[in-house]
Coordinates of C-alpha atoms and ligand atoms in Angstrom, one line a residue:
M1 CA 84.2 96.4 100.9
K2 CA 85.2 93.3 98.6
T3 CA 82.6 90.6 97.9
R4 CA 83.7 87.6 99.7
V5 CA 84.5 84.4 97.8
F6 CA 84.4 80.8 99.6
S7 CA 85.1 77.4 97.9
G8 CA 86.4 74.1 99.0
M9 CA 87.8 70.7 97.9
Q10 CA 87.5 67.4 99.5
P11 CA 90.8 65.8 100.6
S12 CA 89.7 62.5 99.1
G13 CA 91.0 60.7 96.0
N14 CA 93.4 62.6 93.8
L15 CA 92.6 65.9 92.3
H16 CA 92.2 65.8 88.6
I17 CA 91.9 68.1 85.5
G18 CA 88.2 68.4 86.2
N19 CA 88.8 69.9 89.5
Y20 CA 91.5 72.2 88.3
L21 CA 89.6 73.5 85.1
G22 CA 86.2 73.5 86.7
A23 CA 87.2 75.3 89.9
L24 CA 90.9 75.9 91.0
K25 CA 91.8 77.7 87.7
N26 CA 89.1 80.1 88.3
W27 CA 90.0 80.7 91.9
V28 CA 93.4 81.7 90.9
R29 CA 91.8 84.2 88.2
I30 CA 89.7 85.8 90.6
Q31 CA 91.8 85.8 93.7
S32 CA 92.9 89.5 93.5
E33 CA 89.2 90.9 92.6
Y34 CA 87.4 89.4 95.7
E35 CA 88.4 88.6 99.5
C36 CA 88.8 84.9 98.9
I37 CA 88.5 81.9 101.5
F38 CA 89.8 78.6 100.0
C39 CA 89.2 75.6 102.3
I40 CA 90.1 71.9 102.6
V41 CA 87.0 70.5 103.5
D42 CA 87.9 67.3 105.5
L43 CA 84.5 67.1 107.5
H44 CA 82.9 66.4 104.0
A45 CA 85.6 63.9 103.2
I46 CA 84.5 61.8 106.2
T47 CA 81.0 61.4 104.9
L48 CA 82.7 58.4 103.4
Y49 CA 85.2 56.2 105.5
Q50 CA 88.7 57.7 104.9
G51 CA 91.9 55.8 106.3
P52 CA 93.1 58.3 109.1
A53 CA 96.5 58.6 108.0
E54 CA 95.8 59.0 104.3
L55 CA 93.2 61.7 105.2
R56 CA 95.9 63.6 107.1
A57 CA 98.3 63.4 104.3
K58 CA 95.6 64.4 101.9
I59 CA 94.9 67.6 103.7
D60 CA 98.2 68.6 103.4
E61 CA 98.5 67.6 99.5
I62 CA 95.4 69.7 98.8
A63 CA 96.9 72.6 100.3
A64 CA 100.1 72.2 98.4
L65 CA 98.1 71.8 95.2
Y66 CA 96.1 75.1 95.8
L67 CA 99.4 76.9 96.1
A68 CA 101.1 75.1 93.3
A69 CA 98.1 76.4 91.1
G70 CA 98.9 79.8 92.3
I71 CA 96.7 80.6 95.0
D72 CA 98.5 83.3 96.8
P73 CA 98.4 83.0 100.6
K74 CA 99.3 86.8 101.2
V75 CA 96.0 87.7 99.5
C76 CA 93.8 84.5 100.1
S77 CA 92.7 82.5 103.4
I78 CA 93.8 78.9 102.8
M79 CA 92.3 76.9 105.7
V80 CA 91.1 73.5 106.9
Q81 CA 87.5 73.1 107.7
S82 CA 88.0 71.2 110.8
A83 CA 90.4 73.9 112.2
V84 CA 87.4 76.2 112.7
P85 CA 84.8 74.6 114.8
E86 CA 82.0 76.9 113.8
H87 CA 81.6 75.2 110.5
A88 CA 80.1 72.3 112.4
E89 CA 78.4 74.4 114.9
L90 CA 76.6 76.3 112.0
A91 CA 75.6 73.3 110.2
W92 CA 73.6 71.9 113.1
M93 CA 71.7 75.1 113.4
L94 CA 70.9 75.1 109.8
T95 CA 70.0 71.2 110.0
C96 CA 67.2 72.4 112.1
V97 CA 65.5 74.7 109.6
T98 CA 66.3 72.2 106.4
P99 CA 63.5 70.0 105.3
V100 CA 64.7 66.4 104.8
G101 CA 62.9 66.3 101.5
W102 CA 65.4 69.1 100.3
L103 CA 68.3 66.6 101.0
E104 CA 66.6 63.9 99.6
R105 CA 66.3 65.3 96.2
M106 CA 70.0 66.2 95.7
T107 CA 71.4 64.4 92.7
Q108 CA 74.8 63.6 94.2
Y109 CA 73.3 62.3 97.5
K110 CA 71.1 59.8 95.3
A111 CA 73.9 58.7 93.3
K112 CA 76.5 58.3 96.3
A113 CA 73.9 56.6 98.4
A114 CA 73.0 54.0 95.8
R115 CA 76.6 52.9 95.8
Q116 CA 76.4 52.2 99.5
E117 CA 75.0 49.2 101.4
S118 CA 74.3 51.4 104.5
V119 CA 73.6 55.2 103.8
G120 CA 75.6 57.2 106.9
D121 CA 73.4 60.2 108.1
G122 CA 76.8 62.3 107.0
L123 CA 75.9 61.7 103.6
L124 CA 72.6 63.1 103.6
Q125 CA 73.6 66.2 105.8
Y126 CA 76.6 66.9 103.4
P127 CA 75.1 69.7 101.6
V128 CA 73.9 71.4 104.9
L129 CA 77.4 71.4 105.8
M130 CA 78.5 72.9 102.8
A131 CA 75.7 75.6 103.3
A132 CA 77.3 76.3 106.5
D133 CA 80.7 76.7 105.1
I134 CA 79.4 79.3 102.8
L135 CA 76.9 81.2 105.0
L136 CA 79.6 81.2 107.7
Y137 CA 81.4 83.8 106.1
Q138 CA 78.7 85.6 104.5
A139 CA 80.2 84.7 100.9
G140 CA 78.6 86.3 97.9
I141 CA 80.2 84.1 95.2
V142 CA 81.0 80.5 95.3
P143 CA 83.2 79.5 92.2
V144 CA 82.6 75.8 91.8
G145 CA 82.2 73.2 88.6
E146 CA 78.8 72.4 87.5
D147 CA 78.5 69.3 89.7
Q148 CA 78.3 71.7 92.9
A149 CA 75.8 74.1 91.6
Q150 CA 72.6 72.4 92.9
H151 CA 74.4 72.5 96.3
V152 CA 74.9 76.3 96.1
E153 CA 71.1 76.5 95.1
L154 CA 70.2 74.5 98.1
T155 CA 72.4 76.9 100.0
R156 CA 70.3 79.7 98.9
D157 CA 67.2 78.1 99.8
I158 CA 68.5 77.4 103.4
A159 CA 69.7 81.1 103.6
Q160 CA 66.3 82.4 102.6
R161 CA 64.3 80.2 104.9
F162 CA 66.6 81.2 107.8
N163 CA 66.2 84.8 107.0
S164 CA 62.7 84.7 106.8
L165 CA 62.2 82.8 109.8
Y166 CA 64.8 84.7 112.1
G167 CA 65.1 88.0 110.1
E168 CA 68.1 89.0 107.5
T169 CA 71.1 87.1 108.7
F170 CA 72.7 85.7 105.9
V171 CA 74.0 87.1 102.4
V172 CA 72.3 84.8 99.8
P173 CA 75.1 83.5 97.8
G174 CA 75.5 83.2 93.9
T175 CA 77.2 80.6 91.9
S176 CA 80.0 81.3 89.5
L177 CA 80.8 78.5 86.8
P178 CA 83.6 78.8 84.3
A179 CA 82.6 79.4 80.6
V180 CA 84.5 76.3 79.6
G181 CA 85.4 73.2 81.8
A182 CA 82.4 73.5 84.2
R183 CA 81.9 69.8 83.4
I184 CA 84.7 67.6 82.3
M185 CA 83.8 64.3 81.6
G186 CA 85.6 60.8 82.1
L187 CA 88.2 60.2 79.2
D188 CA 87.1 56.7 79.2
D189 CA 83.1 57.0 79.3
P190 CA 82.3 60.5 78.5
A191 CA 78.8 60.0 79.7
Q192 CA 80.2 60.2 83.3
K193 CA 81.9 63.3 84.8
M194 CA 85.4 63.0 85.7
S195 CA 85.5 62.0 89.3
K196 CA 88.2 61.5 91.9
S197 CA 86.4 58.4 93.3
E198 CA 86.7 56.5 90.0
T199 CA 89.6 54.3 89.8
A200 CA 89.7 53.0 86.4
A201 CA 92.7 53.3 84.5
N202 CA 92.5 56.0 82.1
H203 CA 89.3 57.5 83.3
A204 CA 91.1 60.7 84.7
V205 CA 94.5 62.8 84.6
A206 CA 95.4 63.6 88.0
L207 CA 97.3 66.8 88.8
L208 CA 100.2 65.0 89.9
D209 CA 100.4 62.2 87.1
P210 CA 103.6 61.9 85.3
P211 CA 103.6 63.1 81.8
D212 CA 103.7 59.4 80.2
K213 CA 100.6 58.5 82.2
I214 CA 98.9 61.7 81.1
R215 CA 99.8 61.2 77.5
K216 CA 98.5 57.6 77.6
A217 CA 95.3 58.6 79.2
I218 CA 94.6 61.1 76.7
M219 CA 95.6 59.1 73.7
R220 CA 93.3 56.3 74.8
A221 CA 90.2 58.6 75.5
T222 CA 86.9 57.6 73.9
T223 CA 85.9 59.2 70.7
D224 CA 83.3 58.5 68.2
S225 CA 83.0 57.0 64.8
N226 CA 83.9 60.1 62.9
P227 CA 87.4 60.1 61.5
A228 CA 88.4 63.7 62.3
V229 CA 86.8 66.9 64.0
D230 CA 83.6 68.1 62.8
Y231 CA 82.0 70.5 65.2
E232 CA 78.4 69.8 64.2
T233 CA 78.4 66.2 64.5
A234 CA 81.2 65.7 67.3
G235 CA 80.1 63.3 70.1
P236 CA 80.8 63.9 73.8
G237 CA 84.0 62.3 73.9
V238 CA 85.4 64.8 71.3
L239 CA 83.8 67.7 72.6
N240 CA 85.4 66.6 76.1
L241 CA 88.7 66.9 74.6
L242 CA 88.3 70.1 72.8
A243 CA 87.0 71.5 76.1
I244 CA 90.0 70.4 78.1
Y245 CA 92.3 72.0 75.5
Q246 CA 90.1 75.2 75.3
A247 CA 89.9 75.5 79.2
F248 CA 93.8 74.9 79.6
S249 CA 94.7 77.3 76.7
G250 CA 92.0 80.0 77.0
A251 CA 91.6 80.0 73.2
P252 CA 88.4 81.8 72.0
D253 CA 86.0 79.7 70.1
A254 CA 86.8 80.9 66.7
E255 CA 90.4 80.1 67.2
M256 CA 89.5 76.5 68.4
K257 CA 87.3 75.8 65.2
A258 CA 90.0 77.3 62.8
R259 CA 92.7 75.0 64.4
F260 CA 90.7 71.8 65.0
T261 CA 88.0 71.5 62.2
G262 CA 89.1 68.3 60.0
L263 CA 91.8 67.4 62.3
R264 CA 92.1 63.5 62.8
Y265 CA 91.5 62.4 66.3
G266 CA 95.1 60.9 66.7
E267 CA 96.3 64.5 66.0
L268 CA 93.9 65.9 68.2
K269 CA 94.7 63.9 71.2
K270 CA 98.1 64.7 70.6
Q271 CA 97.6 68.4 70.9
V272 CA 95.6 68.1 74.1
A273 CA 97.9 65.7 75.5
D274 CA 100.9 68.4 74.8
M275 CA 98.8 71.2 76.0
A276 CA 98.1 69.5 79.4
I277 CA 101.4 68.4 79.9
A278 CA 102.8 71.9 79.1
H279 CA 100.5 73.1 81.9
L280 CA 100.9 70.2 84.5
E281 CA 104.8 70.0 84.3
P282 CA 105.6 73.3 85.9
F283 CA 102.7 73.3 88.4
Q284 CA 104.1 69.5 89.5
E285 CA 107.4 71.6 89.9
R286 CA 106.0 74.1 92.1
Y287 CA 104.1 71.4 94.0
R288 CA 107.7 69.5 94.7
R289 CA 109.1 72.9 95.9
I290 CA 106.2 73.7 98.4
V291 CA 106.2 70.3 99.9
S292 CA 110.1 70.5 100.4
E293 CA 110.0 73.6 102.6
P294 CA 109.8 72.4 106.1
G295 CA 107.1 74.1 108.0
Y296 CA 105.8 76.3 105.1
L297 CA 102.3 74.5 104.5
A298 CA 101.6 74.3 108.3
G299 CA 102.2 78.1 108.5
V300 CA 100.1 79.1 105.8
L301 CA 97.2 76.7 107.0
R302 CA 97.7 78.2 110.4
G303 CA 97.6 81.6 109.3
G304 CA 94.5 81.0 107.2
A305 CA 92.5 79.7 110.0
E306 CA 93.6 82.7 112.0
R307 CA 92.4 85.1 109.8
V308 CA 88.9 83.6 109.2
A309 CA 88.2 82.7 112.8
P310 CA 86.9 85.9 114.0
L311 CA 84.5 86.0 111.0
A312 CA 83.3 82.5 111.9
A313 CA 82.8 83.5 115.5
A314 CA 80.9 86.6 114.7
T315 CA 78.4 84.9 112.3
V316 CA 77.8 82.0 115.1
R317 CA 77.1 84.6 117.8
M318 CA 74.8 86.6 115.6
V319 CA 72.8 83.2 114.6
K320 CA 72.8 81.9 118.3
E321 CA 71.5 85.7 119.1
R322 CA 68.8 85.5 116.3
M323 CA 67.6 82.0 117.5
G324 CA 67.3 82.7 121.1
L325 CA 70.3 80.3 122.1
Y326 CA 72.4 81.0 124.9
V327 CA 75.4 83.3 123.9
Ligands
TYM1 P1 84.8 68.1 95.4 O1 85.8 68.0 96.0 O2 84.4 67.1 94.6 O3 85.4 69.1 93.8 C1 86.1 70.3 94.1 C2 85.7 71.1 93.1 O4 85.7 70.7 91.6 C3 84.7 70.7 90.7 N1 84.8 69.5 89.9 C4 84.4 69.3 88.5 N2 84.7 70.6 87.8 C5 84.5 70.2 86.4 N3 84.4 68.9 86.0 C6 84.6 67.9 86.7 N4 84.4 66.5 86.4 C7 84.7 68.2 88.3 N5 84.6 67.4 89.2 C8 84.6 68.2 90.4 C9 83.5 70.7 91.8 O5 82.6 71.3 91.2 C10 84.1 71.6 93.0 O6 84.0 72.8 92.4 N6 81.0 69.4 98.2 C11 82.2 69.9 97.5 C12 83.3 70.6 98.3 C13 82.7 71.7 99.3 C14 82.4 73.2 98.8 C15 81.9 74.1 100.0 C16 82.5 73.8 97.4 C17 82.3 71.6 100.5 N7 82.0 72.8 101.0 C18 81.5 75.1 100.0 C19 82.1 75.2 97.5 C20 81.8 75.9 98.8 C21 82.9 69.0 96.7 O7 82.8 67.8 97.1 O8 83.6 69.2 95.8

């Protein structure tokens, strides 16, 4: 039997090249090697307020972006989290075996909570719901960007704790990070990771940005005081541009060094912009085709939910039995 893979993205904000290079591109690469479930995690998105109409539209947008990236719904299940109620059901059972201290230590929770006047309980519980997503399907591999690695670690801890309390129940999953692009930084501020919730102009390249906007954001990217690329002394802004180029192109290290060493920053940026646009233009073309086909997306999402529903039901039934709940 193929190892199962689970991963997801939140339908909030605009997906950017960090999401693509850190996760989505990797999903496409491994999709035929494993049994993959790719989810649109709308229950995670509501941990911060989302306008209902915008959220509903974003769910479809993310699904179409998965497809445009090359996820094949004939070999993978693409589904929406809230369409399978067992995600929330299992999350409660896992909440009851998770110490609050584990959740309070999560760096993403601390960062998000620091920006809120009043912290919703959902923000603290967020990683438990993520653990439920993964454990519900007994996934062995979780392909994510670096910022989610701590949450997958926590998922392992929760699975192990449950298994030791109630007997072997869950597969303990591993994290899969891409070799390059696991942490794409903000173009305007390379000390911060590129983030969907950051709205500053020239911070990110969104997957649906028009070519002139992509070029502008990259040409204005923060570099350092060197005039040209020097791999030994390059600052984080330059390393980020090189990582973006390498992650898009798949060029090996030696080829990168030969191509870019000594190149002036203006020329580096031009090549990075050309590379990003060359990938995103056909991607956007596919996106437009997908959303213009009436009923296609809805069918993909319905089919995905139907395919995974029996797996989710079987796990929740087993968990209820193990815990002595009413089955
Ligand atoms: P989300 O929606 O914030 O991000 C989706 C994916 O993109 C990766 N990513 C990045 N990779 C590289 N550089 C960046 N700057 C960057 N920003 C984001 C993320 O690591 C992620 O892989 N909690 C998750 C969604 C989730 C999930 C799950 C993931 C819910 N349940 C179960 C895996 C398994 C999140 O908010 O990702």
